[in-house]
Short mmCIF file of C-alpha atoms and ligand atoms in Angstrom, two decimals:
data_model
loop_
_atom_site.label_atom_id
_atom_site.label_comp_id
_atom_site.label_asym_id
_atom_site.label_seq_id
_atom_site.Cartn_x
_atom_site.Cartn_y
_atom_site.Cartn_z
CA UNK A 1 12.13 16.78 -20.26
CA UNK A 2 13.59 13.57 -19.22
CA UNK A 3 11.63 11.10 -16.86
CA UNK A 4 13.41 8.28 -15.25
CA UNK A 5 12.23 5.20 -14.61
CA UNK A 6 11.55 5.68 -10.87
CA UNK A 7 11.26 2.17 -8.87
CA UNK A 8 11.06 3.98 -5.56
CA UNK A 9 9.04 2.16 -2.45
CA UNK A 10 7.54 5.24 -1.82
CA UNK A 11 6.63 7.98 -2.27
CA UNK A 12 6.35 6.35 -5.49
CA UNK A 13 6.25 7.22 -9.66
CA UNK A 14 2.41 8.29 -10.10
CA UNK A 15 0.94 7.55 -13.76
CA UNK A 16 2.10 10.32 -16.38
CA UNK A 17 -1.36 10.95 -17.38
CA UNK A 18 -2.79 12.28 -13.96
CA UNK A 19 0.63 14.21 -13.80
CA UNK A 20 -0.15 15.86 -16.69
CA UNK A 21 -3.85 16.73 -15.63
CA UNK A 22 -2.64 18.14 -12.31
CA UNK A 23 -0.40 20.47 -14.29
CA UNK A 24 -2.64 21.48 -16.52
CA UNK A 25 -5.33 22.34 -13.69
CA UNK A 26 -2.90 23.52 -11.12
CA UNK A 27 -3.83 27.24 -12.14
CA UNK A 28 -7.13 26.82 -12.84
CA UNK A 29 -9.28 23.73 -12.39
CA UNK A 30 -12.22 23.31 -14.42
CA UNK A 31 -12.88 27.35 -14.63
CA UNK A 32 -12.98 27.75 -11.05
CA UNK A 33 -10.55 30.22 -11.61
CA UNK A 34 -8.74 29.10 -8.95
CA UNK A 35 -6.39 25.53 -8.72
CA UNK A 36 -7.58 22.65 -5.99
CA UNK A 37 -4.61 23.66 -3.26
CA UNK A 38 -6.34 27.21 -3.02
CA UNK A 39 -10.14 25.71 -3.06
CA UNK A 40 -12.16 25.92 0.45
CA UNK A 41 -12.71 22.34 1.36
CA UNK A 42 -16.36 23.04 2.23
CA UNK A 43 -16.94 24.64 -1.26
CA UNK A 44 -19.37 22.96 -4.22
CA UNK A 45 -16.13 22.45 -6.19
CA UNK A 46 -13.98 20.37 -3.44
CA UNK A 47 -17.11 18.76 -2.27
CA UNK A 48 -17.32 17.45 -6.07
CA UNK A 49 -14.10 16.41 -6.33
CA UNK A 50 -14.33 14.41 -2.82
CA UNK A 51 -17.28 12.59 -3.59
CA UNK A 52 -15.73 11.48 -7.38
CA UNK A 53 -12.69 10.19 -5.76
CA UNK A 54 -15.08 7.95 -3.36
CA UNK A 55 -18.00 6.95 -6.23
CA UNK A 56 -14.76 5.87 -8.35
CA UNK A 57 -12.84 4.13 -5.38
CA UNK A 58 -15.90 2.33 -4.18
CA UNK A 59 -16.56 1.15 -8.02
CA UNK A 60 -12.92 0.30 -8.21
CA UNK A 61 -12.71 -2.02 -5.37
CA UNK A 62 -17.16 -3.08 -5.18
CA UNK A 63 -16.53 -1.67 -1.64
CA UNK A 64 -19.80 -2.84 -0.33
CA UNK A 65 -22.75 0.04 1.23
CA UNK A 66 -22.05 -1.05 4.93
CA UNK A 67 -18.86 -0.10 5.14
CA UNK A 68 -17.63 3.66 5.15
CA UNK A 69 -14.80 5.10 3.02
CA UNK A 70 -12.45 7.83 5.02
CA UNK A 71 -10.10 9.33 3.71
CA UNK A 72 -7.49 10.57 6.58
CA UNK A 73 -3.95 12.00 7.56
CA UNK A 74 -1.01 10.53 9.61
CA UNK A 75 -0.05 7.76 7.15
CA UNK A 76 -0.12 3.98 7.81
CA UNK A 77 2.18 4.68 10.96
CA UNK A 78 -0.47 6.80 12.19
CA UNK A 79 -3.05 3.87 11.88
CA UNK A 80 -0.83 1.76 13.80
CA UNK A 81 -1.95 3.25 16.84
CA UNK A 82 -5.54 4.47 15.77
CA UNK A 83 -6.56 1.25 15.28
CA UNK A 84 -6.09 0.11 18.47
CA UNK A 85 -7.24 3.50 19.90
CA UNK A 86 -10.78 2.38 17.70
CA UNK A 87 -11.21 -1.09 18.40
CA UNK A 88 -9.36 -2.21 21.08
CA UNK A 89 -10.06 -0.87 24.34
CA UNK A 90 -10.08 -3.86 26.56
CA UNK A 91 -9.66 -7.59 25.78
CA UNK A 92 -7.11 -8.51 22.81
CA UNK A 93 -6.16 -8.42 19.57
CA UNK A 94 -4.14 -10.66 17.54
CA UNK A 95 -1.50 -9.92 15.14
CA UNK A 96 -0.13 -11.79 12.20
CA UNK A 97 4.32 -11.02 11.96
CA UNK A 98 5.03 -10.97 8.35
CA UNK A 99 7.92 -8.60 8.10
CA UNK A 100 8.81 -5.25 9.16
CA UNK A 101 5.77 -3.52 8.60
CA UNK A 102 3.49 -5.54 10.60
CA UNK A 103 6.26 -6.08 13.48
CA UNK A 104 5.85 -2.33 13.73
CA UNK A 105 2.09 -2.18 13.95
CA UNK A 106 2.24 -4.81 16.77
CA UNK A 107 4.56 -3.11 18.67
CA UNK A 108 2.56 0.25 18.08
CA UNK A 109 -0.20 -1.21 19.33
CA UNK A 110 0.85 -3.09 22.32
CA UNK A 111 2.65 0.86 23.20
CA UNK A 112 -1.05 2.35 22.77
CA UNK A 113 -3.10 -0.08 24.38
CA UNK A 114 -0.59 -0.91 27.62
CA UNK A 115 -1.98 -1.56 31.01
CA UNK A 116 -5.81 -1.61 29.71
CA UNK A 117 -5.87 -4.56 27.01
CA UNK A 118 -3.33 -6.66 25.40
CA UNK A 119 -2.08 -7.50 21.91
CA UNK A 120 -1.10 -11.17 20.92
CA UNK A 121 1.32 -12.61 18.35
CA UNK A 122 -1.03 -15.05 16.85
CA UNK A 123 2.10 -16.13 14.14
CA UNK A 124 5.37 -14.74 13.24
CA UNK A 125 7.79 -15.57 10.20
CA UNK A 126 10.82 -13.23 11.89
CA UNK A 127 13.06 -16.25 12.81
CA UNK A 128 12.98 -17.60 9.38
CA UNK A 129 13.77 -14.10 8.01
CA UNK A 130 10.48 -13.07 6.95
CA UNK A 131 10.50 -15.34 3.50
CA UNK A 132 7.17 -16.59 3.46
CA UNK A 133 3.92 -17.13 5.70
CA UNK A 134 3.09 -19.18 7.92
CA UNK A 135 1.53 -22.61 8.09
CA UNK A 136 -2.74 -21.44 8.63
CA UNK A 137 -3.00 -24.02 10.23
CA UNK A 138 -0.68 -23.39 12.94
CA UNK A 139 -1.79 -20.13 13.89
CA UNK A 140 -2.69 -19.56 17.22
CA UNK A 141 -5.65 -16.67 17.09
CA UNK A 142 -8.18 -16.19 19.44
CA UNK A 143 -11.96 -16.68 18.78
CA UNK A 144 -12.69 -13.95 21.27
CA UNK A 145 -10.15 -11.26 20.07
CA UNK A 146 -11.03 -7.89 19.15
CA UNK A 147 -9.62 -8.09 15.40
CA UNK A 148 -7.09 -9.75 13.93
CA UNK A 149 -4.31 -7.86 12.29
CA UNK A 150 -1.86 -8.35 9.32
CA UNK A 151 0.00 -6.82 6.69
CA UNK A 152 -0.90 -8.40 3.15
CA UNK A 153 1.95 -6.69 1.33
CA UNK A 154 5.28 -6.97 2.91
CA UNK A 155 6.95 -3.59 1.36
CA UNK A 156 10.30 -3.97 2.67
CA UNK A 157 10.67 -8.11 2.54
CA UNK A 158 8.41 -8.39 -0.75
CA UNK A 159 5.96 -11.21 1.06
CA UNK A 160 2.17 -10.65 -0.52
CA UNK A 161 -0.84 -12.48 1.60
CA UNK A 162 -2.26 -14.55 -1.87
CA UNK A 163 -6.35 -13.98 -2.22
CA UNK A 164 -6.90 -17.66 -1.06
CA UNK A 165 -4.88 -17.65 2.36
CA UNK A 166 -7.42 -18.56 5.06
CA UNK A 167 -8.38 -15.37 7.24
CA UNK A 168 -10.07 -15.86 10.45
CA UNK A 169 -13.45 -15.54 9.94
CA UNK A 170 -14.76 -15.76 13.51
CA UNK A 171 -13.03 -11.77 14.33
CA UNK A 172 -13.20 -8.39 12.27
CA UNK A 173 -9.89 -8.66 9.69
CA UNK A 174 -7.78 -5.72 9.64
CA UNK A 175 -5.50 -5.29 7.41
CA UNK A 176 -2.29 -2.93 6.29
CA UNK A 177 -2.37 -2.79 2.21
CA UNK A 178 -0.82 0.58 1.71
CA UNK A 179 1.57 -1.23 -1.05
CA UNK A 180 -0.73 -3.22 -3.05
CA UNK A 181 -4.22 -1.69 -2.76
CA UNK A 182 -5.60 -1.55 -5.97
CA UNK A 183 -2.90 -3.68 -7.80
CA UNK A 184 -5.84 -6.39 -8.15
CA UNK A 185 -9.34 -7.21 -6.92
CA UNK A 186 -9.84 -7.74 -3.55
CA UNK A 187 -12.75 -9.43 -1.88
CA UNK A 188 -13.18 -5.60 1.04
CA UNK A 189 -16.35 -8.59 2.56
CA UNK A 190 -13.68 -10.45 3.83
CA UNK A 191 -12.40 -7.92 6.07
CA UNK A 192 -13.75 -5.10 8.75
CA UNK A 193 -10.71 -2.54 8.32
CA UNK A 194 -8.85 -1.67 5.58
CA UNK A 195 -5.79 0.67 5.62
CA UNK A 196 -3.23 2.06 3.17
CA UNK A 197 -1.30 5.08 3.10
CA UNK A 198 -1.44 6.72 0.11
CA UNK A 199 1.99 6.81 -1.90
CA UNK A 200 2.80 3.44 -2.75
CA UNK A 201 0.40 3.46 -5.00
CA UNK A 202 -2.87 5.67 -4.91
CA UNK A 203 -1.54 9.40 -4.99
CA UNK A 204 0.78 11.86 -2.84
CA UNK A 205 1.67 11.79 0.74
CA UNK A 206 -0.67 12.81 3.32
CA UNK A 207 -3.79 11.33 2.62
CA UNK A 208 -4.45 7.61 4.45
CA UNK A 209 -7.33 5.64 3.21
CA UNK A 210 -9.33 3.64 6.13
CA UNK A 211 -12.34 1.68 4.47
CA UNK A 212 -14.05 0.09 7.58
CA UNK A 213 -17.64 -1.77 8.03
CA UNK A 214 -20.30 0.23 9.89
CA UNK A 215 -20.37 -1.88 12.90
CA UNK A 216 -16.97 -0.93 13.89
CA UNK A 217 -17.58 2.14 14.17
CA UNK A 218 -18.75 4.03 18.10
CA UNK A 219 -15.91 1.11 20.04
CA UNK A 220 -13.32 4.16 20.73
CA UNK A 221 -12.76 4.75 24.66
CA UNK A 222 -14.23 8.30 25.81
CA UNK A 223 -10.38 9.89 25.64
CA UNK A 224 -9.86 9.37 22.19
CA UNK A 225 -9.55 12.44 20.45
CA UNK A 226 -11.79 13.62 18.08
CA UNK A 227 -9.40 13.59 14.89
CA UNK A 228 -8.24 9.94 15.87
CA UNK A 229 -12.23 8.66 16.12
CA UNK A 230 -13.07 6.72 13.01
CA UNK A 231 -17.15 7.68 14.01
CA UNK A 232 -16.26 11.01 14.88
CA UNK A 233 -14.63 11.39 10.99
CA UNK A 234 -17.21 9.05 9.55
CA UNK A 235 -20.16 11.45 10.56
CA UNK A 236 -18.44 14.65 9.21
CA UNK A 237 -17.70 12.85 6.21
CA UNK A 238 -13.65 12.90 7.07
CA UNK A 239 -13.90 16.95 7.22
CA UNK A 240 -14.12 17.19 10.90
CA UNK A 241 -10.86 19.40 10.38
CA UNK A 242 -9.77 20.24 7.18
CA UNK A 243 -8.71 17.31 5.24
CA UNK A 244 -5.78 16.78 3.02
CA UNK A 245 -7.18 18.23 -0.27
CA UNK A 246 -5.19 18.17 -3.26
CA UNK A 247 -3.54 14.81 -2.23
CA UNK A 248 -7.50 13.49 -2.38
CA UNK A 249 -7.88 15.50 -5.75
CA UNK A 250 -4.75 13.68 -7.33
CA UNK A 251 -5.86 10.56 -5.60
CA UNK A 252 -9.31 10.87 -7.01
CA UNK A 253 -7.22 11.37 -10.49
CA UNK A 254 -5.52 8.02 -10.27
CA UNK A 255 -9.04 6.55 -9.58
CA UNK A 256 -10.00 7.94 -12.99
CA UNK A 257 -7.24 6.72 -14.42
CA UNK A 258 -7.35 2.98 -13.09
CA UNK A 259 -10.68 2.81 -14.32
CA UNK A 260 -9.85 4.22 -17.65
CA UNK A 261 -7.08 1.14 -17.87
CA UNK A 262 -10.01 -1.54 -17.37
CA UNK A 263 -10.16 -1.14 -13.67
CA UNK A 264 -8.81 -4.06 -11.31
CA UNK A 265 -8.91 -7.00 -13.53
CA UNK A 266 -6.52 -5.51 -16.23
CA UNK A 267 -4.33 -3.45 -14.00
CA UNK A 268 -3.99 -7.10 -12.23
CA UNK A 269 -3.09 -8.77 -15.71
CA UNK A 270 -0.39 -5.87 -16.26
CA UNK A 271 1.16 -6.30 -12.62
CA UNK A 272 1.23 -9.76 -13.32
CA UNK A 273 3.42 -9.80 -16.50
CA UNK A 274 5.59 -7.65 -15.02
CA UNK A 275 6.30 -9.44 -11.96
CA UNK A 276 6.88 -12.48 -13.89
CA UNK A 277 9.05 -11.30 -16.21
CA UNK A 278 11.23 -9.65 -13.14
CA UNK A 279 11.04 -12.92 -11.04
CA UNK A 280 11.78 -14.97 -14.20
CA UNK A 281 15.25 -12.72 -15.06
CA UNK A 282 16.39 -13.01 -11.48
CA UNK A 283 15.40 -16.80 -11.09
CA UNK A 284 17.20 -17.63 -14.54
CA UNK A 285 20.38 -15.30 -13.45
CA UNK A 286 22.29 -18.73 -12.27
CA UNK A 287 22.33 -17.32 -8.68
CA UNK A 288 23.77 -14.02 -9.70
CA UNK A 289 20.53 -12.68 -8.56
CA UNK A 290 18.97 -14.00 -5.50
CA UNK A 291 15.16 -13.77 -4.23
CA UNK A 292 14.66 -15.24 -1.18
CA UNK A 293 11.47 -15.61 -1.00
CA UNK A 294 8.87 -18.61 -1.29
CA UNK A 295 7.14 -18.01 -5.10
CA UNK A 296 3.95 -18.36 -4.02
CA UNK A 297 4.18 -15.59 -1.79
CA UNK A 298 5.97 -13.18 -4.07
CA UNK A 299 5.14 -9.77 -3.80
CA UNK A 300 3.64 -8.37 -7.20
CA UNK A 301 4.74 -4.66 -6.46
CA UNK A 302 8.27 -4.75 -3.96
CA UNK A 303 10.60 -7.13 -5.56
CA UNK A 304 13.65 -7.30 -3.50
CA UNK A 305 16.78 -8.65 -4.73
CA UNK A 306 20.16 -9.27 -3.90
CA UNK A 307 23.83 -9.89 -6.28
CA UNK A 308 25.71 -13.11 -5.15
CA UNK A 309 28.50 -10.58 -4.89
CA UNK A 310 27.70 -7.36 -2.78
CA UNK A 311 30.64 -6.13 -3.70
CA UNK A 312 29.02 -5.49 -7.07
CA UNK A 313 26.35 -3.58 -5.80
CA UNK A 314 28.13 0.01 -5.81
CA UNK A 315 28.71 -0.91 -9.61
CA UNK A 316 24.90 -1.97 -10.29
CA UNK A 317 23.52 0.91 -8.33
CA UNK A 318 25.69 3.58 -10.45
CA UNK A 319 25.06 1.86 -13.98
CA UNK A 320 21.47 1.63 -13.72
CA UNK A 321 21.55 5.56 -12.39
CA UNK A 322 23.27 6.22 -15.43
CA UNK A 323 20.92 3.80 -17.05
CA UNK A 324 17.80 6.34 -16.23
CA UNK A 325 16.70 3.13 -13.44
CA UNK A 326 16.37 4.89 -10.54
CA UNK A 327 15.90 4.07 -6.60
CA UNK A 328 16.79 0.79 -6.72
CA UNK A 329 18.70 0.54 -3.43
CA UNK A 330 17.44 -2.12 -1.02
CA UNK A 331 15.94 -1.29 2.30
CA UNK A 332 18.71 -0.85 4.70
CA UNK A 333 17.24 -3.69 6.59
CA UNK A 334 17.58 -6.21 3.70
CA UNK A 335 20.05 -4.93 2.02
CA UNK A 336 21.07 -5.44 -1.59
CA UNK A 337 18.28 -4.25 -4.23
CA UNK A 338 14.61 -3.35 -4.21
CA UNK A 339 12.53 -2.80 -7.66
CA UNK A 340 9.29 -1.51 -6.22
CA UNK A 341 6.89 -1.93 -9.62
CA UNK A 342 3.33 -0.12 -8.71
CA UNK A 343 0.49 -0.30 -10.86
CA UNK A 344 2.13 3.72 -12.50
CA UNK A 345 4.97 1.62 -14.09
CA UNK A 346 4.55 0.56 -17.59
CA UNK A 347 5.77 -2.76 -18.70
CA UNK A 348 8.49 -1.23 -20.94
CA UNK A 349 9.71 0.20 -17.99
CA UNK A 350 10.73 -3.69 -16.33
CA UNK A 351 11.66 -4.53 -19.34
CA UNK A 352 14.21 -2.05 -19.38
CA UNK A 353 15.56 -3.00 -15.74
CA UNK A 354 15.32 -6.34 -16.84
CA UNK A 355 17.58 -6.28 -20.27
CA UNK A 356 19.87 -4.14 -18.07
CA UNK A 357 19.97 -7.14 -15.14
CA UNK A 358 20.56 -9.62 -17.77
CA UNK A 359 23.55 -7.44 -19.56
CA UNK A 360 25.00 -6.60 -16.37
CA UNK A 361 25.28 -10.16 -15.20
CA UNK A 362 26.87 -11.29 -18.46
CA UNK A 363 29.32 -8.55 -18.01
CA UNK A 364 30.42 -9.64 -14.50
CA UNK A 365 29.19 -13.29 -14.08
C1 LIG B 1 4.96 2.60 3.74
C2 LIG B 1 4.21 1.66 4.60
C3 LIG B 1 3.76 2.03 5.87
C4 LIG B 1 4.06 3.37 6.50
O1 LIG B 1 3.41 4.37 5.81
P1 LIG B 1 3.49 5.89 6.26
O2 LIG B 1 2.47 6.53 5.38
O3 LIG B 1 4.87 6.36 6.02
O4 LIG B 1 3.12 5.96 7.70
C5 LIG B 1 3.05 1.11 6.60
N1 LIG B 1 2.76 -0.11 6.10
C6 LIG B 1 3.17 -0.50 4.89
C7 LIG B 1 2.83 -1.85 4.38
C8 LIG B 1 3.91 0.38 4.09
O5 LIG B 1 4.32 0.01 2.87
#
């Protein structure tokens, strides 16, 4: 068996470890005699496995006791409107523009809440191409608004909100971190909602984490449905319905693993080496490589790239296929390249795209 090196956005590589564990139990998990996929969700052995995967979460991120872990379906796309739907039903809400991501959950937002409440662009970095953040200072939120909203890891544009950027602290925080959650600590006080679909870098599709503080919870309008109320799951311990169980079971694996690695703090010190060492071999390329975007808000897990010459870029994306690098193709939006580098790829495995960057530049610089 061959694995590749799989930079893919997403879904994304998942650490070979947990792989390996879900293949071993896929038959037969822990004697049950039966594998998680098959298990009723309401059974001793799921109910187990469901509250692992939040003890180990919590302990992961020091998620505090006031606010409630859920774990959901609909992906980050779906949040886009249940958030709104939750906490927004008259008044406004302000939004941070950052890139695509969070353009998207504005406009989601302003299409769920229309007529009844509105949604504000507090900030937006679109006109300078979405290469940095903007000036705290200069941003125009509201004291009074619901929540304030923003994305703190640009997937597509590579832009990562840095610990130490001033949130408001007058309004709930809310914010999108379905590609960097648990890539390094994270102070969860700082904000009242946090969202991240699963497979950039906690498990498979399907299952959408929402960690949000208790007093959030009971603000949705009377119409909301049941599924879409954050209280309504939060009381029934996210099994109103039956919840997406084996991507919780492999998600509850990668919390095992994390943990195993040193938890936060060393997966941070491994994500940091390897960004560097990525950022360093496209800054020294002599402009053959280009990142646009300001250093000190350099994404850590999406590092998108493009060749001085796009004309090369059928050549690079065919040699590092052959190369065993896979999914490196940009996001049709930014074109050129995109090395997505989640807390499941090793070191070796930049080091390999890097050696190949630096030998395929020589070769046609
Ligand atoms: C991938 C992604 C989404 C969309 O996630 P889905 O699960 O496909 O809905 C939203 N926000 C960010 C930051 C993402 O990376």
């Amino acid at each position: 068996m061959a694995r590749i090196w799989n930079f893919s956005a997403g879904p994304a590589a998942l650490p070979q470890p947990v792989l390996e564990q879900v293949r071993d139990e896929l038959l037969d998990w822990h004697g049950a005699g039966m594998g998680v996929m098959e298990m009723s969700h309401r059974g001793k052995e799921f109910t187990g496995i469901v509250q692992q995967a939040e003890a180990d979460l919590r302990a992961l991120l020091g998620v505090p006791e006031s606010y409630r872990v859920l774990f959901l379906q609909g992906g980050a796309t779906q949040q886009f409107a249940q958030i709104p739907m939750n906490l927004l039903t008259g008044g406004s809400a302000d939004y941070l523009v950052t890139g695509s991501w969070s353009k998207k959950a504005l406009k989601e937002a302003q299409r769920v809440v229309a007529g009844t409440a509105s949604v504000r662009c507090a900030g937006s970095t679109e006109a300078d191409g979405f290469v940095g953040l903007p000036d705290p200072q200069a941003l125009a939120f509201d004291p009074r608004a619901a929540y304030f909203h923003l994305c703190t890891n640009e997937t597509i544009h590579g832009v990562e909100v840095p610990p130490d950027y001033p949130l408001p602290s007058a309004v709930p925080v809310v914010a999108d971190m379905s590609s960097h959650i648990l890539s390094r600590p994270v102070d969860v006080s700082r904000y009242g909602l946090i969202y991240a679909g699963a497979q950039k870098n906690i498990g498979p599709s399907g299952v959408t984490l929402v960690i949000v503080r208790e007093d959030l919870l009971g603000r949705a309008g009377p119409t909301t449905p049941s599924v879409m109320d954050f209280s309504v799951m939060a009381e029934n311990g996210s099994m109103l319905n039956t919840p997406p169980t084996f991507a919780i079971y492999v998600a509850g694996l990668v919390f095992q693993w994390l943990r195993a690695q040193g938890g936060l703090p060393a997966i941070e010190r491994a994500n940091a080496e390897k960004a560097a060492l990525l950022y360093a071999c496209i800054d020294g390329s002599g402009g053959f490589y280009r990142n646009p975007v300001a250093p000190a808000c350099r994404s850590r897990m999406n590092v998108p790239f493009t060749l001085a010459d796009s004309g090369l870029d059928a050549a690079f994306l065919s040699e590092t296929k052959a190369a065993g690098l896979a999914s490196l193709k940009g996001h049709k939006s930014f074109g050129g390249m995109r090395a997505s580098i989640y807390n499941a790829m090793p070191l070796a495995g930049v080091r390999v795209l890097v050696d190949f960057m630096n030998d395929f530049a020589r070769r046609h610089g």
